[in-house]
mmCIF file of C-alpha atoms in Angstrom:
data_model
loop_
_atom_site.group_PDB
_atom_site.id
_atom_site.type_symbol
_atom_site.label_atom_id
_atom_site.label_comp_id
_atom_site.label_asym_id
_atom_site.label_seq_id
_atom_site.Cartn_x
_atom_site.Cartn_y
_atom_site.Cartn_z
ATOM 1 C CA MET A 1 -23.138 12.884 -16.451
ATOM 2 C CA GLN A 2 -21.606 10.309 -13.976
ATOM 3 C CA ILE A 3 -17.805 10.303 -13.596
ATOM 4 C CA ALA A 4 -15.962 7.544 -11.775
ATOM 5 C CA VAL A 5 -12.568 8.247 -10.370
ATOM 6 C CA ASN A 6 -9.867 5.969 -9.216
ATOM 7 C CA ALA A 7 -8.875 8.044 -6.224
ATOM 8 C CA ALA A 8 -6.560 5.681 -4.446
ATOM 9 C CA TYR A 9 -3.620 7.830 -5.616
ATOM 10 C CA LEU A 10 -4.959 10.633 -3.503
ATOM 11 C CA GLN A 11 -3.961 8.644 -0.264
ATOM 12 C CA GLN A 12 -0.298 9.300 -1.146
ATOM 13 C CA ASP A 13 -0.815 12.868 -2.561
ATOM 14 C CA MET A 14 0.914 15.012 0.012
ATOM 15 C CA PRO A 15 1.998 18.782 -0.336
ATOM 16 C CA ALA A 16 5.702 18.190 0.209
ATOM 17 C CA ASP A 17 5.930 14.847 -1.622
ATOM 18 C CA THR A 18 3.814 15.381 -4.745
ATOM 19 C CA GLY A 19 2.519 18.872 -4.396
ATOM 20 C CA ARG A 20 -0.960 17.543 -3.792
ATOM 21 C CA VAL A 21 -1.543 18.278 -7.485
ATOM 22 C CA ALA A 22 -3.979 15.519 -8.360
ATOM 23 C CA THR A 23 -6.006 16.253 -5.242
ATOM 24 C CA GLU A 24 -6.186 19.860 -6.009
ATOM 25 C CA ILE A 25 -7.247 19.401 -9.606
ATOM 26 C CA ILE A 26 -9.946 16.800 -8.867
ATOM 27 C CA LEU A 27 -11.473 18.800 -6.120
ATOM 28 C CA ALA A 28 -11.515 21.946 -8.305
ATOM 29 C CA MET A 29 -13.110 19.964 -11.095
ATOM 30 C CA CYS A 30 -15.852 18.598 -8.880
ATOM 31 C CA ARG A 31 -16.572 22.221 -7.639
ATOM 32 C CA GLN A 32 -16.626 23.624 -11.166
ATOM 33 C CA GLN A 33 -19.058 20.891 -12.500
ATOM 34 C CA PRO A 34 -21.920 20.845 -9.876
ATOM 35 C CA GLU A 35 -24.468 19.571 -12.336
ATOM 36 C CA HIS A 36 -22.347 16.401 -12.783
ATOM 37 C CA GLN A 37 -21.961 13.559 -10.277
ATOM 38 C CA PHE A 38 -18.475 12.274 -9.277
ATOM 39 C CA THR A 39 -17.845 8.907 -7.569
ATOM 40 C CA LEU A 40 -14.357 8.576 -6.077
ATOM 41 C CA PHE A 41 -13.180 4.980 -5.272
ATOM 42 C CA PHE A 42 -10.555 4.524 -2.572
ATOM 43 C CA ASP A 43 -8.654 1.399 -1.731
ATOM 44 C CA GLY A 44 -7.999 2.559 1.865
ATOM 45 C CA PRO A 45 -9.193 5.105 4.418
ATOM 46 C CA VAL A 46 -10.316 8.387 2.742
ATOM 47 C CA PRO A 47 -7.907 11.071 4.001
ATOM 48 C CA VAL A 48 -9.499 13.045 6.813
ATOM 49 C CA ASP A 49 -8.514 16.463 5.429
ATOM 50 C CA LEU A 50 -10.367 15.986 2.175
ATOM 51 C CA HIS A 51 -13.638 17.965 2.018
ATOM 52 C CA PHE A 52 -15.798 17.093 -0.852
ATOM 53 C CA PRO A 53 -18.608 19.136 -2.417
ATOM 54 C CA ALA A 54 -22.259 17.745 -2.592
ATOM 55 C CA ASN A 55 -21.951 16.223 -6.059
ATOM 56 C CA VAL A 56 -19.271 13.764 -4.786
ATOM 57 C CA THR A 57 -19.821 10.304 -3.446
ATOM 58 C CA THR A 58 -16.898 8.409 -1.945
ATOM 59 C CA VAL A 59 -16.646 4.631 -1.956
ATOM 60 C CA LEU A 60 -14.341 2.533 0.007
ATOM 61 C CA LEU A 61 -13.057 -0.668 -1.599
ATOM 62 C CA PRO A 62 -10.406 -2.057 0.767
ATOM 63 C CA ARG A 63 -7.530 -3.604 -0.953
ATOM 64 C CA LYS A 64 -6.708 -7.118 0.270
ATOM 65 C CA GLY A 65 -2.956 -6.610 0.544
ATOM 66 C CA ASN A 66 0.344 -5.112 -1.091
ATOM 67 C CA LYS A 67 1.211 -7.929 -3.333
ATOM 68 C CA PRO A 68 1.210 -7.337 -7.189
ATOM 69 C CA TRP A 69 -1.892 -9.496 -7.697
ATOM 70 C CA HIS A 70 -3.621 -7.502 -4.874
ATOM 71 C CA TYR A 71 -3.365 -4.312 -6.966
ATOM 72 C CA TYR A 72 -4.365 -6.099 -10.066
ATOM 73 C CA TRP A 73 -7.403 -7.681 -8.497
ATOM 74 C CA TRP A 74 -8.455 -4.398 -6.987
ATOM 75 C CA GLN A 75 -8.288 -2.415 -10.257
ATOM 76 C CA GLU A 76 -9.547 -5.163 -12.612
ATOM 77 C CA TRP A 77 -12.313 -6.766 -10.466
ATOM 78 C CA GLN A 78 -13.167 -4.955 -7.280
ATOM 79 C CA LEU A 79 -13.102 -1.509 -8.994
ATOM 80 C CA VAL A 80 -14.887 -2.654 -12.224
ATOM 81 C CA HIS A 81 -17.646 -4.491 -10.231
ATOM 82 C CA ALA A 82 -18.229 -1.504 -7.722
ATOM 83 C CA MET A 83 -18.645 0.993 -10.610
ATOM 84 C CA ARG A 84 -21.354 -0.780 -12.357
ATOM 85 C CA PRO A 85 -24.355 0.252 -10.141
ATOM 86 C CA PHE A 86 -23.268 3.893 -10.841
ATOM 87 C CA HIS A 87 -23.364 3.460 -14.668
ATOM 88 C CA PRO A 88 -20.478 5.946 -15.318
ATOM 89 C CA ASP A 89 -20.324 7.896 -18.488
ATOM 90 C CA LEU A 90 -16.652 8.511 -18.060
ATOM 91 C CA PHE A 91 -13.747 7.057 -15.969
ATOM 92 C CA LEU A 92 -10.799 9.043 -14.730
ATOM 93 C CA GLY A 93 -7.600 7.213 -13.685
ATOM 94 C CA LEU A 94 -4.971 9.013 -11.560
ATOM 95 C CA GLY A 95 -1.296 8.012 -11.520
ATOM 96 C CA GLY A 96 -1.295 6.545 -14.952
ATOM 97 C CA ALA A 97 -3.464 3.414 -14.439
ATOM 98 C CA LEU A 98 -7.004 2.356 -15.543
ATOM 99 C CA PRO A 99 -9.013 -0.896 -15.491
ATOM 100 C CA LEU A 100 -8.442 -2.720 -18.794
ATOM 101 C CA ARG A 101 -11.418 -4.898 -18.237
ATOM 102 C CA SER A 102 -13.755 -1.778 -18.219
ATOM 103 C CA GLN A 103 -15.717 -0.658 -21.273
ATOM 104 C CA VAL A 104 -16.250 2.887 -19.712
ATOM 105 C CA PRO A 105 -14.613 5.648 -21.890
ATOM 106 C CA ALA A 106 -11.591 6.551 -19.852
ATOM 107 C CA GLY A 107 -9.061 9.369 -19.412
ATOM 108 C CA LEU A 108 -5.665 9.451 -17.548
ATOM 109 C CA LEU A 109 -4.235 12.145 -15.402
ATOM 110 C CA ILE A 110 -0.506 11.552 -15.153
ATOM 111 C CA ARG A 111 1.702 13.532 -12.673
ATOM 112 C CA ASP A 112 5.032 12.035 -13.928
ATOM 113 C CA LEU A 113 6.593 8.958 -15.238
ATOM 114 C CA SER A 114 9.225 8.367 -12.625
ATOM 115 C CA PHE A 115 7.782 4.964 -11.877
ATOM 116 C CA LEU A 116 9.378 3.814 -15.352
ATOM 117 C CA GLN A 117 12.748 4.122 -13.631
ATOM 118 C CA ASP A 118 11.692 2.622 -10.364
ATOM 119 C CA ALA A 119 11.747 6.143 -8.869
ATOM 120 C CA GLY A 120 8.063 6.679 -8.162
ATOM 121 C CA LEU A 121 6.647 7.168 -4.748
ATOM 122 C CA GLN A 122 4.142 4.211 -5.315
ATOM 123 C CA PRO A 123 4.905 1.001 -3.614
ATOM 124 C CA ALA A 124 7.364 -1.141 -5.444
ATOM 125 C CA ALA A 125 4.637 -3.806 -6.453
ATOM 126 C CA GLN A 126 2.446 -1.047 -7.863
ATOM 127 C CA GLN A 127 5.396 0.525 -9.909
ATOM 128 C CA ARG A 128 6.024 -2.982 -11.413
ATOM 129 C CA GLY A 129 2.490 -3.207 -12.487
ATOM 130 C CA LEU A 130 2.490 0.411 -14.058
ATOM 131 C CA ARG A 131 5.683 -0.337 -15.933
ATOM 132 C CA LYS A 132 4.266 -3.598 -17.359
ATOM 133 C CA ASN A 133 0.908 -2.086 -18.458
ATOM 134 C CA ILE A 134 1.466 1.709 -18.991
ATOM 135 C CA VAL A 135 1.451 1.320 -22.832
ATOM 136 C CA LYS A 136 -1.936 -0.678 -22.704
ATOM 137 C CA TYR A 137 -3.333 1.939 -20.469
ATOM 138 C CA LEU A 138 -2.295 4.706 -22.790
ATOM 139 C CA ALA A 139 -3.807 2.831 -25.784
ATOM 140 C CA GLN A 140 -7.170 2.261 -24.156
ATOM 141 C CA ALA A 141 -7.539 5.901 -22.819
ATOM 142 C CA ARG A 142 -9.638 8.202 -24.883
ATOM 143 C CA ARG A 143 -7.766 11.248 -23.355
ATOM 144 C CA VAL A 144 -4.396 11.684 -21.481
ATOM 145 C CA ALA A 145 -3.338 14.689 -19.490
ATOM 146 C CA VAL A 146 0.163 15.560 -18.179
ATOM 147 C CA LEU A 147 1.538 18.320 -16.009
ATOM 148 C CA SER A 148 4.809 19.179 -17.724
ATOM 149 C CA ASP A 149 6.565 19.474 -21.017
ATOM 150 C CA VAL A 150 9.060 17.006 -19.717
ATOM 151 C CA SER A 151 6.363 14.444 -19.023
ATOM 152 C CA ARG A 152 4.797 14.928 -22.350
ATOM 153 C CA GLU A 153 8.006 14.356 -24.235
ATOM 154 C CA GLU A 154 8.822 11.250 -22.077
ATOM 155 C CA LEU A 155 5.339 9.934 -22.660
ATOM 156 C CA LEU A 156 5.573 10.455 -26.524
ATOM 157 C CA ARG A 157 8.861 8.692 -26.628
ATOM 158 C CA LEU A 158 7.175 5.705 -24.881
ATOM 159 C CA ALA A 159 3.905 5.757 -26.970
ATOM 160 C CA PRO A 160 4.180 8.119 -29.895
ATOM 161 C CA ALA A 161 0.598 7.142 -31.047
ATOM 162 C CA VAL A 162 -0.956 9.002 -28.206
ATOM 163 C CA ALA A 163 0.162 12.535 -29.226
ATOM 164 C CA ASP A 164 -3.222 13.658 -30.633
ATOM 165 C CA LYS A 165 -5.128 12.739 -27.521
ATOM 166 C CA THR A 166 -2.585 14.079 -24.967
ATOM 167 C CA ALA A 167 -2.837 17.574 -23.497
ATOM 168 C CA ARG A 168 -0.424 19.425 -21.207
ATOM 169 C CA LEU A 169 -2.215 21.197 -18.359
ATOM 170 C CA ASP A 170 -1.024 24.645 -17.254
ATOM 171 C CA THR A 171 1.067 24.709 -13.976
ATOM 172 C CA GLY A 172 -0.610 25.900 -10.821
ATOM 173 C CA LEU A 173 0.568 26.719 -7.313
ATOM 174 C CA SER A 174 -1.194 27.564 -4.191
ATOM 175 C CA HIS A 175 -1.732 31.211 -3.441
ATOM 176 C CA LEU A 176 -0.137 30.685 0.008
ATOM 177 C CA TYR A 177 3.293 30.843 -1.622
ATOM 178 C CA LYS A 178 4.584 34.393 -1.614
ATOM 179 C CA PRO A 179 7.525 36.427 -0.636
ATOM 180 C CA LEU A 180 7.881 37.165 2.982
ATOM 181 C CA GLU A 181 8.749 40.431 4.770
ATOM 182 C CA TRP A 182 11.940 40.458 6.904
ATOM 183 C CA GLU A 183 9.750 40.260 10.090
ATOM 184 C CA GLU A 184 7.853 37.281 8.697
ATOM 185 C CA ARG A 185 11.057 35.439 7.700
ATOM 186 C CA GLU A 186 12.569 35.947 11.184
ATOM 187 C CA ALA A 187 9.228 34.456 12.789
ATOM 188 C CA VAL A 188 9.509 31.437 10.514
ATOM 189 C CA LYS A 189 13.279 30.835 11.326
ATOM 190 C CA LYS A 190 12.368 31.260 14.975
ATOM 191 C CA GLU A 191 9.688 28.577 14.687
ATOM 192 C CA PHE A 192 11.642 25.927 12.837
ATOM 193 C CA THR A 193 15.444 26.561 13.337
ATOM 194 C CA ASN A 194 15.690 28.587 16.492
ATOM 195 C CA GLY A 195 16.362 31.671 14.483
ATOM 196 C CA ALA A 196 19.088 30.330 12.140
ATOM 197 C CA GLU A 197 19.211 30.542 8.353
ATOM 198 C CA TYR A 198 18.493 27.180 6.663
ATOM 199 C CA PHE A 199 18.612 25.330 3.370
ATOM 200 C CA LEU A 200 15.281 23.683 2.447
ATOM 201 C CA VAL A 201 14.716 20.360 0.751
ATOM 202 C CA THR A 202 11.011 19.822 -0.189
ATOM 203 C CA GLY A 203 10.329 16.037 -0.767
ATOM 204 C CA SER A 204 10.006 12.711 1.001
ATOM 205 C CA LEU A 205 12.781 10.804 2.611
ATOM 206 C CA HIS A 206 13.075 8.530 -0.353
ATOM 207 C CA PRO A 207 16.131 7.515 -2.586
ATOM 208 C CA ARG A 208 14.741 9.223 -5.587
ATOM 209 C CA ASN A 209 15.268 12.608 -3.824
ATOM 210 C CA ASN A 210 18.986 12.051 -3.299
ATOM 211 C CA ILE A 211 18.870 13.024 0.401
ATOM 212 C CA ILE A 212 22.052 11.171 1.238
ATOM 213 C CA PRO A 213 24.118 13.238 -1.213
ATOM 214 C CA VAL A 214 22.457 16.394 0.243
ATOM 215 C CA LEU A 215 23.499 15.342 3.661
ATOM 216 C CA LYS A 216 27.162 14.776 2.517
ATOM 217 C CA ALA A 217 27.194 18.136 0.779
ATOM 218 C CA PHE A 218 25.774 19.771 4.001
ATOM 219 C CA SER A 219 28.578 18.143 6.052
ATOM 220 C CA ALA A 220 31.298 19.501 3.728
ATOM 221 C CA LEU A 221 29.599 22.934 3.957
ATOM 222 C CA LYS A 222 29.552 22.954 7.705
ATOM 223 C CA LYS A 223 33.242 21.918 7.956
ATOM 224 C CA ARG A 224 34.093 24.532 5.453
ATOM 225 C CA GLN A 225 32.025 27.525 6.806
ATOM 226 C CA ARG A 226 31.617 26.647 10.455
ATOM 227 C CA SER A 227 28.347 28.605 10.510
ATOM 228 C CA ASN A 228 25.058 27.925 12.387
ATOM 229 C CA ILE A 229 23.227 27.384 9.026
ATOM 230 C CA ARG A 230 20.695 24.595 9.279
ATOM 231 C CA LEU A 231 19.264 22.035 6.834
ATOM 232 C CA VAL A 232 15.349 21.518 6.877
ATOM 233 C CA LEU A 233 13.991 18.349 5.219
ATOM 234 C CA ALA A 234 10.235 18.692 4.633
ATOM 235 C CA GLY A 235 8.287 15.517 3.580
ATOM 236 C CA SER A 236 7.134 12.189 4.530
ATOM 237 C CA ILE A 237 9.285 9.269 5.903
ATOM 238 C CA THR A 238 8.739 6.446 3.439
ATOM 239 C CA PRO A 239 9.665 2.706 3.655
ATOM 240 C CA ALA A 240 11.992 3.137 0.798
ATOM 241 C CA GLY A 241 13.870 5.738 2.823
ATOM 242 C CA ALA A 242 14.616 3.551 5.802
ATOM 243 C CA GLU A 243 18.458 3.827 5.036
ATOM 244 C CA ILE A 244 18.011 7.570 5.095
ATOM 245 C CA SER A 245 16.249 7.642 8.475
ATOM 246 C CA THR A 246 19.099 5.348 9.902
ATOM 247 C CA ALA A 247 21.811 7.582 8.524
ATOM 248 C CA LEU A 248 20.261 10.552 10.144
ATOM 249 C CA GLN A 249 20.509 9.059 13.545
ATOM 250 C CA SER A 250 24.290 8.789 13.300
ATOM 251 C CA TYR A 251 24.813 11.903 11.310
ATOM 252 C CA LYS A 252 27.547 14.159 12.565
ATOM 253 C CA PHE A 253 25.628 17.350 12.195
ATOM 254 C CA ARG A 254 22.250 15.876 13.058
ATOM 255 C CA GLN A 255 21.582 18.714 15.534
ATOM 256 C CA ASP A 256 21.663 21.123 12.508
ATOM 257 C CA VAL A 257 19.155 19.084 10.601
ATOM 258 C CA VAL A 258 15.331 19.703 11.012
ATOM 259 C CA LEU A 259 12.936 17.175 9.869
ATOM 260 C CA VAL A 260 9.479 18.554 9.365
ATOM 261 C CA GLU A 261 7.249 15.432 8.688
ATOM 262 C CA ASN A 262 4.339 15.849 6.391
ATOM 263 C CA PRO A 263 3.792 19.530 6.520
ATOM 264 C CA ASP A 264 0.441 21.004 5.542
ATOM 265 C CA GLU A 265 0.429 23.489 2.535
ATOM 266 C CA ALA A 266 0.400 26.523 4.890
ATOM 267 C CA SER A 267 3.411 25.237 6.891
ATOM 268 C CA LEU A 268 5.289 24.254 3.645
ATOM 269 C CA ALA A 269 4.672 27.730 2.130
ATOM 270 C CA LYS A 270 6.022 29.301 5.238
ATOM 271 C CA LEU A 271 9.098 27.187 5.270
ATOM 272 C CA THR A 272 9.699 27.881 1.633
ATOM 273 C CA GLY A 273 9.300 31.656 2.090
ATOM 274 C CA GLY A 274 11.674 31.734 5.064
ATOM 275 C CA ALA A 275 14.452 29.565 3.471
ATOM 276 C CA TYR A 276 17.796 31.090 2.617
ATOM 277 C CA ALA A 277 17.711 28.850 -0.496
ATOM 278 C CA LEU A 278 15.842 25.790 -1.779
ATOM 279 C CA ILE A 279 17.820 22.682 -2.712
ATOM 280 C CA TYR A 280 16.087 20.573 -5.345
ATOM 281 C CA PRO A 281 17.942 17.355 -5.525
ATOM 282 C CA ALA A 282 15.351 15.161 -7.367
ATOM 283 C CA ARG A 283 16.350 14.326 -11.025
ATOM 284 C CA LEU A 284 13.602 11.855 -12.142
ATOM 285 C CA ASP A 285 10.494 13.831 -10.981
ATOM 286 C CA GLY A 286 8.660 15.163 -13.968
ATOM 287 C CA LEU A 287 7.278 18.248 -12.307
ATOM 288 C CA ALA A 288 9.579 20.382 -10.272
ATOM 289 C CA LEU A 289 6.969 21.992 -8.232
ATOM 290 C CA PRO A 290 9.347 22.997 -5.309
ATOM 291 C CA VAL A 291 11.196 25.124 -7.899
ATOM 292 C CA TYR A 292 8.075 27.008 -8.878
ATOM 293 C CA ALA A 293 7.193 27.514 -5.142
ATOM 294 C CA ALA A 294 10.683 28.925 -4.382
ATOM 295 C CA GLN A 295 10.596 31.206 -7.320
ATOM 296 C CA ARG A 296 7.116 32.608 -6.254
ATOM 297 C CA CYS A 297 8.604 33.195 -2.829
ATOM 298 C CA GLN A 298 11.677 35.042 -4.081
ATOM 299 C CA VAL A 299 13.958 32.309 -2.726
ATOM 300 C CA PRO A 300 17.038 31.190 -4.795
ATOM 301 C CA VAL A 301 17.284 27.607 -5.998
ATOM 302 C CA ILE A 302 20.056 25.064 -6.216
ATOM 303 C CA ALA A 303 19.047 22.138 -8.361
ATOM 304 C CA LEU A 304 20.660 18.993 -9.617
ATOM 305 C CA ASP A 305 20.601 19.452 -13.238
ATOM 306 C CA SER A 306 17.564 17.772 -14.756
ATOM 307 C CA ALA A 307 15.026 18.472 -17.550
ATOM 308 C CA ALA A 308 12.202 19.244 -15.017
ATOM 309 C CA ALA A 309 14.404 21.676 -13.253
ATOM 310 C CA ARG A 310 15.400 23.437 -16.504
ATOM 311 C CA GLU A 311 11.790 23.591 -17.522
ATOM 312 C CA ALA A 312 10.810 25.399 -14.256
ATOM 313 C CA GLY A 313 13.772 27.290 -13.610
ATOM 314 C CA GLY A 314 15.572 28.243 -16.837
ATOM 315 C CA ASP A 315 18.631 30.375 -16.046
ATOM 316 C CA SER A 316 17.133 31.548 -12.699
ATOM 317 C CA VAL A 317 18.584 28.498 -11.055
ATOM 318 C CA LEU A 318 22.034 27.512 -10.003
ATOM 319 C CA TYR A 319 22.640 23.992 -11.362
ATOM 320 C CA VAL A 320 24.712 21.171 -10.007
ATOM 321 C CA ASN A 321 26.432 18.524 -12.046
ATOM 322 C CA PRO A 322 24.787 15.246 -11.125
ATOM 323 C CA ALA A 323 28.042 13.430 -11.715
ATOM 324 C CA SER A 324 30.029 15.424 -9.299
ATOM 325 C CA GLN A 325 30.243 14.516 -5.609
ATOM 326 C CA ASP A 326 31.487 17.889 -4.652
ATOM 327 C CA ASP A 327 29.679 20.314 -6.936
ATOM 328 C CA LEU A 328 26.524 20.433 -4.720
ATOM 329 C CA SER A 329 28.591 21.369 -1.652
ATOM 330 C CA GLU A 330 30.569 23.930 -3.604
ATOM 331 C CA LYS A 331 27.371 25.560 -4.956
ATOM 332 C CA MET A 332 25.899 25.718 -1.505
ATOM 333 C CA SER A 333 28.958 27.269 -0.177
ATOM 334 C CA LEU A 334 29.179 29.774 -3.083
ATOM 335 C CA LEU A 335 25.597 30.842 -2.676
ATOM 336 C CA TYR A 336 25.951 31.182 1.123
ATOM 337 C CA LYS A 337 29.053 33.459 0.777
ATOM 338 C CA ASP A 338 28.046 35.465 -2.232
ATOM 339 C CA GLU A 339 25.026 37.650 -1.541
ATOM 340 C CA GLN A 340 25.465 39.336 -5.015
ATOM 341 C CA LEU A 341 24.991 35.847 -6.642
ATOM 342 C CA ARG A 342 21.980 35.363 -4.706
ATOM 343 C CA SER A 343 20.509 38.752 -5.772
ATOM 344 C CA ARG A 344 21.413 38.051 -9.518
ATOM 345 C CA LEU A 345 19.520 34.865 -9.407
ATOM 346 C CA LEU A 346 16.508 36.431 -7.858
ATOM 347 C CA VAL A 347 16.153 39.177 -10.546
ATOM 348 C CA LYS A 348 16.153 36.614 -13.417
ATOM 349 C CA GLU A 349 12.575 35.816 -14.873
ATOM 350 C CA PRO A 350 11.714 32.119 -14.653
ATOM 351 C CA PRO A 351 10.363 30.667 -17.977
ATOM 352 C CA ILE A 352 7.006 29.690 -16.515
ATOM 353 C CA LYS A 353 4.804 31.700 -14.142
ATOM 354 C CA PRO A 354 2.211 29.388 -12.526
ATOM 355 C CA TYR A 355 -1.316 30.319 -11.876
ATOM 356 C CA ASN A 356 -2.422 31.017 -8.348
ATOM 357 C CA SER A 357 -4.155 27.733 -8.093
ATOM 358 C CA TRP A 358 -4.931 24.553 -10.000
ATOM 359 C CA GLU A 359 -8.438 25.860 -10.936
ATOM 360 C CA HIS A 360 -7.221 26.688 -14.433
ATOM 361 C CA ALA A 361 -5.789 23.257 -15.031
ATOM 362 C CA ALA A 362 -9.065 21.671 -13.764
ATOM 363 C CA ILE A 363 -11.049 23.702 -16.429
ATOM 364 C CA GLN A 364 -8.486 22.418 -19.108
ATOM 365 C CA LEU A 365 -8.864 18.817 -17.947
ATOM 366 C CA TRP A 366 -12.576 18.844 -18.121
ATOM 367 C CA ALA A 367 -12.602 20.328 -21.526
ATOM 368 C CA HIS A 368 -10.173 17.719 -22.623
ATOM 369 C CA LEU A 369 -11.960 14.799 -21.176
ATOM 370 C CA THR A 370 -15.308 15.813 -22.511
ATOM 371 C CA THR A 371 -14.464 16.707 -26.132
#
């Protein structure tokens, strides 16, 4: 069987920003199905850290620009034309899109639907196209796969008719995430924060991740506690986050903020395991993967209250009222002062225990696509 994949999404699939979920699932599926041929179509340079098995062919189709019609032209004309010589039996679209002009049976793998609220990590022009056409994409797809119950519920509110062809894949997480011994934690703190305890925020500098409210809460904490605790921001610097980058330059406690740009999975796992606590400030992301990672590492979590955080954390997370400007700072201060609260959170069982990789999800996706 020949499978064509729109792999353009993989160029923005980073460990700290999106959990690298789509990349891990696609690579696992290619490894698991060596008798089938996969052709991955990219609209820009193929990420240098991607290593493909022998049954994968990569095709570079440079997109002409970043205007809405450039995305449309690439997907509906360049991609459709480039697929024809391969005679694919199946097309897999990542990120929620597929070429409507194509007659190839298609499936969709959707990480989340945050683009519906203009809170996705895709460029603005691409998000507008997704919002405009997502119902058409869902109608044309033979199979749809999502990565959380939250995303499935949101999808079915948008398009109830796709219920019978939609599957929720089981959650995975790299085996690198694990609790650290005391000596290991001290080594991580020495490497990243000069030995100081730190709160960790995993995610890009992007408005959707509410970084500015986190900085304000951290300021209030520093004024109240007068401690040497640090704040580590791990993720990419995005064009949409330019205001955040500017604010950091004049931030009063900028010496206590550590920016770790585009960490790889191993570094992110170390940062997570070494943290005093994880702050999860995203509210519109459909998959709260940093919460799963912190729980695996036995690190407590403070999260802005959201459906995705609740799905991942249950009652093992300390939730913040999103409407309160002060609640986040108060919860950070409370957790920092109260070791017993920290211990109580850590002994609670989260509702979902992820698999040690995305291999199981890849098996589920293949079975869903081929039945």
